[in-house]
mmCIF file of C-alpha atoms in Angstrom:
data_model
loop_
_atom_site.group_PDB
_atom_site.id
_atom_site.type_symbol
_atom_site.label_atom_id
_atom_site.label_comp_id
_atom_site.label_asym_id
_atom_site.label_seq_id
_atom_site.Cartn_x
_atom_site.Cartn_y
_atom_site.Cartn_z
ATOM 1 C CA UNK A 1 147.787 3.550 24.707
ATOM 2 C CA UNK A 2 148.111 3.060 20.929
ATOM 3 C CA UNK A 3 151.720 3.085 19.920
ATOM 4 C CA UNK A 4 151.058 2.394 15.896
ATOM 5 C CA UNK A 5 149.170 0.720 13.249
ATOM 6 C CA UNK A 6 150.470 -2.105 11.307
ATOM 7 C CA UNK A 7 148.419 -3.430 8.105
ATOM 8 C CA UNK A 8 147.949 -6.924 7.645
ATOM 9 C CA UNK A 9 148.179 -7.222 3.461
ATOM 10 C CA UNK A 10 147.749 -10.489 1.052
ATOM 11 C CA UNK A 11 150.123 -12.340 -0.505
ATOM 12 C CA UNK A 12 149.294 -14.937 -3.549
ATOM 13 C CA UNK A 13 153.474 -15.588 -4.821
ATOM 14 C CA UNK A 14 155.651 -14.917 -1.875
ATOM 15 C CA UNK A 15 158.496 -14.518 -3.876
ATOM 16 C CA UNK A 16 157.002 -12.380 -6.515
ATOM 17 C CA UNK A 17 155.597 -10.126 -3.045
ATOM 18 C CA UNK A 18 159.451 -9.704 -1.489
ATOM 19 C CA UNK A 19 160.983 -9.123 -4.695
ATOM 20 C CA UNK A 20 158.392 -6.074 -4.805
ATOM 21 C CA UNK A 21 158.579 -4.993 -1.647
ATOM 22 C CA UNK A 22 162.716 -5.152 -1.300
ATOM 23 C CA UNK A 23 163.298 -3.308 -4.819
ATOM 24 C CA UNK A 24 160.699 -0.901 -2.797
ATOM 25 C CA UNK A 25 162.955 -0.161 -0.620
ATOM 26 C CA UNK A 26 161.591 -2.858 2.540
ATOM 27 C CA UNK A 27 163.659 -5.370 4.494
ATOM 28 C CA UNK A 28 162.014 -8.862 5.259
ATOM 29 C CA UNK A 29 162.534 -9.087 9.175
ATOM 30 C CA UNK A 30 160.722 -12.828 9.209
ATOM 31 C CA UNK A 31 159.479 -15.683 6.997
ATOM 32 C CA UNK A 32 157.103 -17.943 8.863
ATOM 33 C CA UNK A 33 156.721 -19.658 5.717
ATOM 34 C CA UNK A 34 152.531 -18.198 4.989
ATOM 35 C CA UNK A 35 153.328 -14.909 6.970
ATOM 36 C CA UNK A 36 156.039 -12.149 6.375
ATOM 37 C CA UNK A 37 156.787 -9.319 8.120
ATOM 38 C CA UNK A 38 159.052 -6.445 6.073
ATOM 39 C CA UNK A 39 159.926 -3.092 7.325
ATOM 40 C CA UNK A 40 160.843 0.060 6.149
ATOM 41 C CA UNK A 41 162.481 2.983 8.594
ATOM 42 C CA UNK A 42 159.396 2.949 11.032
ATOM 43 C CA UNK A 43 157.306 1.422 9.065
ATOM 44 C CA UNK A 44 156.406 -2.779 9.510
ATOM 45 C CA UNK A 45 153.915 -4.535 7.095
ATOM 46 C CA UNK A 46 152.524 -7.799 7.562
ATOM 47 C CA UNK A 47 151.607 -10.028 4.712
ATOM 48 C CA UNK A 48 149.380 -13.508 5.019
ATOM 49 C CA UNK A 49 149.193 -15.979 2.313
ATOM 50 C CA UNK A 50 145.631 -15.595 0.424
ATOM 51 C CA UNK A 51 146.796 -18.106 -2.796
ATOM 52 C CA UNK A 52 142.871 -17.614 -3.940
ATOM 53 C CA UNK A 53 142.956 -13.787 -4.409
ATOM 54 C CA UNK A 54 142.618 -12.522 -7.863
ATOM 55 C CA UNK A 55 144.581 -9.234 -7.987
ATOM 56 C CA UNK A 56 141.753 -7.752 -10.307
ATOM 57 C CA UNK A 57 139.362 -7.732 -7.835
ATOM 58 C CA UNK A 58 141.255 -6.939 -4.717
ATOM 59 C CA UNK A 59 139.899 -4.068 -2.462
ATOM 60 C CA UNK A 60 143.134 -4.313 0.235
ATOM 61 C CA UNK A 61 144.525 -0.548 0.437
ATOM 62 C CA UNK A 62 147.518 1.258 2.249
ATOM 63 C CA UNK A 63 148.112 4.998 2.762
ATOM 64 C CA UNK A 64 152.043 5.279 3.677
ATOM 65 C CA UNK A 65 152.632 9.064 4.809
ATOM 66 C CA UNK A 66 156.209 10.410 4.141
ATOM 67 C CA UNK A 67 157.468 13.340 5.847
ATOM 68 C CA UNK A 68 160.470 14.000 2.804
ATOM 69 C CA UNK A 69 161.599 12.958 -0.261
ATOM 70 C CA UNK A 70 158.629 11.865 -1.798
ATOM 71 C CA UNK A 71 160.094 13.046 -5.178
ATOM 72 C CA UNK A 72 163.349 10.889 -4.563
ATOM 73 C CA UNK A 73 161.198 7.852 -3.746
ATOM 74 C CA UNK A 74 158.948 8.752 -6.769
ATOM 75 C CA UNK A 75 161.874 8.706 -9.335
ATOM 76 C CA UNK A 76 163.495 5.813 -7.386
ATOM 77 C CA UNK A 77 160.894 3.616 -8.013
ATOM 78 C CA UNK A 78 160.542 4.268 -11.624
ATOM 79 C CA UNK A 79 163.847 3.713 -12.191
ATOM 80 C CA UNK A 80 163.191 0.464 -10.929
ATOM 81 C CA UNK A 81 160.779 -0.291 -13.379
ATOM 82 C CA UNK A 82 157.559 -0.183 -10.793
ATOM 83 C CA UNK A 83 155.161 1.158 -12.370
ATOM 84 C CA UNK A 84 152.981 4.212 -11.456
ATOM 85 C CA UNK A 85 149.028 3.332 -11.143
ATOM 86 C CA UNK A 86 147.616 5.025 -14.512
ATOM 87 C CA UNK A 87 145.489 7.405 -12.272
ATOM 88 C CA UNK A 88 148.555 7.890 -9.422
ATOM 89 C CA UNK A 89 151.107 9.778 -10.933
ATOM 90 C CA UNK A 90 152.821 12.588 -8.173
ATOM 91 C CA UNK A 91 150.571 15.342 -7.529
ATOM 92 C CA UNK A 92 149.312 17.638 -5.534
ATOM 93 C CA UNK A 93 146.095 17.321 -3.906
ATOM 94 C CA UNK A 94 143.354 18.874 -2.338
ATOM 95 C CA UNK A 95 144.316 17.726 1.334
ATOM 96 C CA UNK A 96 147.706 19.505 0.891
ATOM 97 C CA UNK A 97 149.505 16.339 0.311
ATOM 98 C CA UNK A 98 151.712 15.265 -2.527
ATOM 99 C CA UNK A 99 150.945 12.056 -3.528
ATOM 100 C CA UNK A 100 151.379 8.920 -6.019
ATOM 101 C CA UNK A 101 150.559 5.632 -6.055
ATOM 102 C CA UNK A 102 151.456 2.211 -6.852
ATOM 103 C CA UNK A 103 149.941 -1.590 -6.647
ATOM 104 C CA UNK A 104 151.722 -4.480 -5.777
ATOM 105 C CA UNK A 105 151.987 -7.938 -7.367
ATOM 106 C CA UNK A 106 148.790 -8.936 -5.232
ATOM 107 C CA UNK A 107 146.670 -5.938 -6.274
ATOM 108 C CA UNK A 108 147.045 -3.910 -3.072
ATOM 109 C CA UNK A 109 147.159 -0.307 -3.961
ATOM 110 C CA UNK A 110 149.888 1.890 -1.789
ATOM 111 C CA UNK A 111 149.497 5.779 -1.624
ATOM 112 C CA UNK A 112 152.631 7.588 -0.761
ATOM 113 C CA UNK A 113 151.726 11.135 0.679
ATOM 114 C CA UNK A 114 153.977 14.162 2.029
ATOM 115 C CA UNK A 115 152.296 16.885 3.464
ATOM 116 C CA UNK A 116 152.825 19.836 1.427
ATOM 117 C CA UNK A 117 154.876 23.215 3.561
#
């Protein structure tokens, strides 16, 4: 049986990639020097060293669903200076989710989504 489902994301600067992910909101659990693992309430990402990727050109993508507070987290993070992807501000979508979206330092792009009630 499948319990969950835990991505397996880049990292070029592993500094620059937990200062992004703790001002996010994540906790580093381990540093195995060219592997990290953060979480996040239930939530666990895994990040590998890829030094060679060019952020540009990355096609690594994450869909986080929320079940509340997206708006909180939203405003949170933009108070934090992270910015918004230019076409992923909050908004409601076909799929009756609210969602935004943000990249990090290594040119993964996370969507948040709440289902709509």
């Amino acid at each position: 049986m499948i319990t969950s489902v835990i991505p397996k994301l880049p990292f070029i600067d592993k500094q620059k990639t937990l200062d992004f992910y703790r001002n996010a909101g994540f906790d580093l659990i381990a540093d195995y020097g060219n592997y990290l693992i953060l979480s996040s309430d239930k939530v666990e990402l895994h990040f590998f060293s890829f030094p060679n990727l060019v952020p540009q050109q990355s096609d690594f993508m994450i869909y986080l669903r929320m079940d509340n507070d997206i708006e909180e987290y939203y405003q949170k993070l933009q108070d934090l200076g992270i910015a918004i992807h230019p076409n992923g501000k909050l908004e409601t979508k076909p799929w009756n989710q609210l969602e935004f979206s943000i990249i990090d330092p290594n040119g993964t792009l996370l969507t948040f989504g709440q289902p709509l009630k």
